[in-house]
mmCIF file of C-alpha atoms in Angstrom:
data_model
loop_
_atom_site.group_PDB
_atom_site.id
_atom_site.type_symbol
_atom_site.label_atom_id
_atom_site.label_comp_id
_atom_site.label_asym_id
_atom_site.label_seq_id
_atom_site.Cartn_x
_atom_site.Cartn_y
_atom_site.Cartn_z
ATOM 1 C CA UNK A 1 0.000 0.000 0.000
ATOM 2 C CA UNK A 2 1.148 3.598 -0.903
ATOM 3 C CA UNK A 3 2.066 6.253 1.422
ATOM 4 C CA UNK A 4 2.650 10.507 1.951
ATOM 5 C CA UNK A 5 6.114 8.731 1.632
ATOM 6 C CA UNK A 6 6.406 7.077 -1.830
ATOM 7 C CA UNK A 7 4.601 10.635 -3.566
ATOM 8 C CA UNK A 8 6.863 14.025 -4.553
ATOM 9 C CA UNK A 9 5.153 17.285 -2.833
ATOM 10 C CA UNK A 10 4.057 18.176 -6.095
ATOM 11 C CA UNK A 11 2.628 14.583 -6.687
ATOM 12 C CA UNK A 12 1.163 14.412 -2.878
ATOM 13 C CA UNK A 13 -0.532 17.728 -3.487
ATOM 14 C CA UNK A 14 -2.089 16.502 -7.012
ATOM 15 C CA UNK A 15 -3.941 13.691 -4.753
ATOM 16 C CA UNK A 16 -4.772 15.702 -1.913
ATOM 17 C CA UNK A 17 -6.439 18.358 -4.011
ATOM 18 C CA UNK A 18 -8.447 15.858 -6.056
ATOM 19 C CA UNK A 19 -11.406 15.863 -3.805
ATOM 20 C CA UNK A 20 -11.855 19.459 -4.153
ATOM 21 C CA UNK A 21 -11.341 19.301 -7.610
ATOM 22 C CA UNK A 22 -14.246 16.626 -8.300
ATOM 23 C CA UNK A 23 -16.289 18.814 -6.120
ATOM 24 C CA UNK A 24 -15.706 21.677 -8.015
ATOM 25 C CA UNK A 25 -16.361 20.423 -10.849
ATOM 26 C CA UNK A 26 -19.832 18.761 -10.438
ATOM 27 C CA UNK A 27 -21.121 22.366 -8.759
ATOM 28 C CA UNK A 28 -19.635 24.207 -11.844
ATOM 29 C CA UNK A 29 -21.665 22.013 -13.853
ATOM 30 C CA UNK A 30 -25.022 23.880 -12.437
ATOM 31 C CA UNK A 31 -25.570 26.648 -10.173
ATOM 32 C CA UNK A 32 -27.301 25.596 -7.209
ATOM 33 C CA UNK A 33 -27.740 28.680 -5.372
ATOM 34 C CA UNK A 34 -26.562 29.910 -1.914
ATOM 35 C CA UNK A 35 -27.808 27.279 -0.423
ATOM 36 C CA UNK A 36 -27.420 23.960 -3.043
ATOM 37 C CA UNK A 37 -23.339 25.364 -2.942
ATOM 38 C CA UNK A 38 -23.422 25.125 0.604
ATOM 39 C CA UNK A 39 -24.786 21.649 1.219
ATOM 40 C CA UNK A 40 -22.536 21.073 -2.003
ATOM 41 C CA UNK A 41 -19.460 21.415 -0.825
ATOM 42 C CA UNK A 42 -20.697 20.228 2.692
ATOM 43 C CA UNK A 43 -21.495 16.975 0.759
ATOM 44 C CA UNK A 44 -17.408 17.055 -0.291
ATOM 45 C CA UNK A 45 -16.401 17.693 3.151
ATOM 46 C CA UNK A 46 -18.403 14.851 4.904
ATOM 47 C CA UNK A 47 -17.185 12.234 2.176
ATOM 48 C CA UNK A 48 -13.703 13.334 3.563
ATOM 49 C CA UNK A 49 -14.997 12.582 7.088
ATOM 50 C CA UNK A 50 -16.536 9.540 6.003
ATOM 51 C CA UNK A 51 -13.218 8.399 4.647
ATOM 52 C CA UNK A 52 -11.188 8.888 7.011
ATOM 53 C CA UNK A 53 -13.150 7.327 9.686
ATOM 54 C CA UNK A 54 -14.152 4.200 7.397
ATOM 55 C CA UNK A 55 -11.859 1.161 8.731
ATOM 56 C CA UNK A 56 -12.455 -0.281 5.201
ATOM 57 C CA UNK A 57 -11.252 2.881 3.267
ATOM 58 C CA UNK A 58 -8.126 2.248 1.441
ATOM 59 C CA UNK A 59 -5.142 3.474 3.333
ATOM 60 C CA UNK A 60 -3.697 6.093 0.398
ATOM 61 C CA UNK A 61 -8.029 7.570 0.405
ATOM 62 C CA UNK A 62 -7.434 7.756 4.593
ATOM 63 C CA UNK A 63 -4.273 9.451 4.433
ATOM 64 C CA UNK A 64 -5.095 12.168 2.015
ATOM 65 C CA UNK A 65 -8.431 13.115 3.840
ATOM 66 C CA UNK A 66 -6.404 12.776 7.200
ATOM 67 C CA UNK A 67 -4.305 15.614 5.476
ATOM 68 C CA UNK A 68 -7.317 17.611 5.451
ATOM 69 C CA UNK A 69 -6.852 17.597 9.527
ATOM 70 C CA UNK A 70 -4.068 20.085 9.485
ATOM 71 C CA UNK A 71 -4.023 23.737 8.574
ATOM 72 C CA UNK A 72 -1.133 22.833 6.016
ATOM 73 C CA UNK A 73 -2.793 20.153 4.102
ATOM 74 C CA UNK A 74 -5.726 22.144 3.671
ATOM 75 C CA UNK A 75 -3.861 25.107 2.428
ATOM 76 C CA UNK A 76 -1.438 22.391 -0.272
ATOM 77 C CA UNK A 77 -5.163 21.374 -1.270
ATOM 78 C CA UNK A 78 -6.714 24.759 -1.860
ATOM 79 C CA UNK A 79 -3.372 26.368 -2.991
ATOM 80 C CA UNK A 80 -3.463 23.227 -5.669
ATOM 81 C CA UNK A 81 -6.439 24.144 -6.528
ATOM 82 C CA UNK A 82 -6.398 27.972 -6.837
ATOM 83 C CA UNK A 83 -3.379 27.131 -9.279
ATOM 84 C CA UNK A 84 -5.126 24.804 -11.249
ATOM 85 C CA UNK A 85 -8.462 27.405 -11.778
ATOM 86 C CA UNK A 86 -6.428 30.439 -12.389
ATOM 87 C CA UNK A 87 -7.924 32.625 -14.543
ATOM 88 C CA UNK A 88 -10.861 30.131 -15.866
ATOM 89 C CA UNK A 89 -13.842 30.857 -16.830
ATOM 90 C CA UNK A 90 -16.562 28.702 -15.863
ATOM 91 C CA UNK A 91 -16.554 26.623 -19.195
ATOM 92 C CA UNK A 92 -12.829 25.893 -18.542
ATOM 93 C CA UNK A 93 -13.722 24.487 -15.061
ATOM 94 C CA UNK A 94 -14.676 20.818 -16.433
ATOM 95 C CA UNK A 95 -11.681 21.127 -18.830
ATOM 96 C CA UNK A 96 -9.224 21.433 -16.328
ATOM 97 C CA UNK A 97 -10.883 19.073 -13.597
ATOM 98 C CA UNK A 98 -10.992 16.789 -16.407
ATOM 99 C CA UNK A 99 -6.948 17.001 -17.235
ATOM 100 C CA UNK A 100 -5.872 17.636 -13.266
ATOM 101 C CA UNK A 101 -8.208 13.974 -12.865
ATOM 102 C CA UNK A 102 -6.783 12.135 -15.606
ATOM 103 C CA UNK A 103 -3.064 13.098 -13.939
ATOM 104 C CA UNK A 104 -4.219 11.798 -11.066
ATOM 105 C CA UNK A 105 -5.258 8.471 -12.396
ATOM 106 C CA UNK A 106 -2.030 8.101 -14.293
ATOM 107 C CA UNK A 107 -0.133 9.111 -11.188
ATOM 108 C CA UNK A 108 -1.714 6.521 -9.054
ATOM 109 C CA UNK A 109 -1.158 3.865 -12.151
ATOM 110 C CA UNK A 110 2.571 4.761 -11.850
ATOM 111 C CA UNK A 111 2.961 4.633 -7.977
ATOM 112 C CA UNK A 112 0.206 3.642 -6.146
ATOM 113 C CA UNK A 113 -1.362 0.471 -8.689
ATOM 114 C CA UNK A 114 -2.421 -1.373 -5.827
ATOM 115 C CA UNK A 115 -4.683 1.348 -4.698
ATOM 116 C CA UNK A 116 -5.183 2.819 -8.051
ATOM 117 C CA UNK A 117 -8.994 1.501 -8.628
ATOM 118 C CA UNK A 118 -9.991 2.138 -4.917
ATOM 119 C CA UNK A 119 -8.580 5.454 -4.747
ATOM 120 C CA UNK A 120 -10.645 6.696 -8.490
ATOM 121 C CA UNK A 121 -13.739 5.090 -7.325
ATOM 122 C CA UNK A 122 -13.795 7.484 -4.205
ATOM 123 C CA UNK A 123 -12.968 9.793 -6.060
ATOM 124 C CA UNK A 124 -16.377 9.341 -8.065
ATOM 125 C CA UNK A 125 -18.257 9.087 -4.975
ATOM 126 C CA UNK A 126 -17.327 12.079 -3.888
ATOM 127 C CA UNK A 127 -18.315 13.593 -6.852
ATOM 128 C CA UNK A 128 -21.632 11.444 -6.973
ATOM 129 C CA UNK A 129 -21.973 12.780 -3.142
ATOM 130 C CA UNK A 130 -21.624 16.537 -4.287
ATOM 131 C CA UNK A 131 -24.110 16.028 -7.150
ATOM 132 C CA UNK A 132 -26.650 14.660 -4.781
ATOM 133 C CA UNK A 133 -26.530 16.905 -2.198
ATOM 134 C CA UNK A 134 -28.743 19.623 -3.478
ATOM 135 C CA UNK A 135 -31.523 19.450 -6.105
ATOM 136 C CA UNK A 136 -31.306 21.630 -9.348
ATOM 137 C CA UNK A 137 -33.592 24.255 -10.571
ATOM 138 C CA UNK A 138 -37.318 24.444 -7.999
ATOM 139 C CA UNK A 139 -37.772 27.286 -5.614
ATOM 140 C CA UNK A 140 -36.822 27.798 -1.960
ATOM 141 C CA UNK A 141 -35.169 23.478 -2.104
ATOM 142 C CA UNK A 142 -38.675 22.383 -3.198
ATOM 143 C CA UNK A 143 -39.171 20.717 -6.760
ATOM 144 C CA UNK A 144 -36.083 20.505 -9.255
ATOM 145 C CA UNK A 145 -34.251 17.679 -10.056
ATOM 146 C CA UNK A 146 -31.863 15.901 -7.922
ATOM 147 C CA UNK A 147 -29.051 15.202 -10.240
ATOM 148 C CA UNK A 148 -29.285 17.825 -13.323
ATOM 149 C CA UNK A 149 -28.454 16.470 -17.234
ATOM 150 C CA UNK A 150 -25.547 18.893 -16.556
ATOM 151 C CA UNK A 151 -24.370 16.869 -13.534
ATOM 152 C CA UNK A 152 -24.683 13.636 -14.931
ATOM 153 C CA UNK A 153 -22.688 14.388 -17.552
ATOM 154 C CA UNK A 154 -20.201 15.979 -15.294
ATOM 155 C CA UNK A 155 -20.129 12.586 -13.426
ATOM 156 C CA UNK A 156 -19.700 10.786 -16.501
ATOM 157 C CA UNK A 157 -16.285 12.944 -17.540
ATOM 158 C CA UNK A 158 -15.114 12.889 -14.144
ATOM 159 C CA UNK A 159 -15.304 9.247 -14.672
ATOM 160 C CA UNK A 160 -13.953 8.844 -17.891
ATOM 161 C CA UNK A 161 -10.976 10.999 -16.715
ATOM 162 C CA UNK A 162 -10.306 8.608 -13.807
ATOM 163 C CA UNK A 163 -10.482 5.756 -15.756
ATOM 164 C CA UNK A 164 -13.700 4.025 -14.451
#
């Protein structure tokens, strides 16, 4: 099993600010509101939670959400990610998830096989979490849809870039 150990800083950070990259991308793919963004990216941070507390999670998933723990692998993840979405417009969003997801999966091919599949899948979760979490279009959280055509597709080229 892969650890913090066997992964550059630059590599270590590419993991650690997946999640928040999958999560990004899914509430790109519609606008939720105030509130749907909120239980969004509350969605993002309980599958973290979730992960790290799951004595069946994959050890390389537990470490990088244990990073989340600490002030300074919360700022690697969201310095990652400001990086990554410099500049974009929201139409680049899904572009650059997409490429940042597909490094990911190729990273973890190269030095984490044996945790490879495990790792992508929760990676998809999380994203399947954060689509679920708050229903599209309605008024005031009643009506809508709970997973938008826009989200599905998201979820569908989140997957594709992960290799799933």
């Amino acid at each position: 099993m892969a650890t913090k150990a066997d992964f550059t800083p630059d590599e270590w950070k590419t993991l650690v600010q997946s999640p928040l990259i999958v999560g990004i991308a899914v509430s790109a793919a519609d606008a939720s509101g105030l509130f749907g963004t909120l239980k969004e990216s509350m969605a993002s941070a309980r599958a973290l939670l979730q992960a790290k507390a799951d004595p069946n999670a994959d050890e390389l998933v537990k470490a990088v959400a244990g990073d989340f723990e600490t002030s300074e692998g919360r700022g690697v993840a969201q310095e990652g990610v400001k990086t990554l979405l410099a500049g974009a417009k929201p139409a680049d969003i899904k572009a650059r998830a997409a490429a940042s997801l597909s490094a990911v999966s190729t990273l973890l091919a190269a030095k984490a096989p044996a945790d490879a599949l495990s790792f992508r899948t929760w990676l998809a979760g999380v994203a399947k979490a954060v689509a679920e979490a708050a229903p599209e279009g309605g008024f005031l959280g009643f009506g809508g849809t709970q997973v938008s055509d826009a989200e599905k597709a998201t979820l569908a080229e989140i997957s594709a870039a992960l290799g799933l």
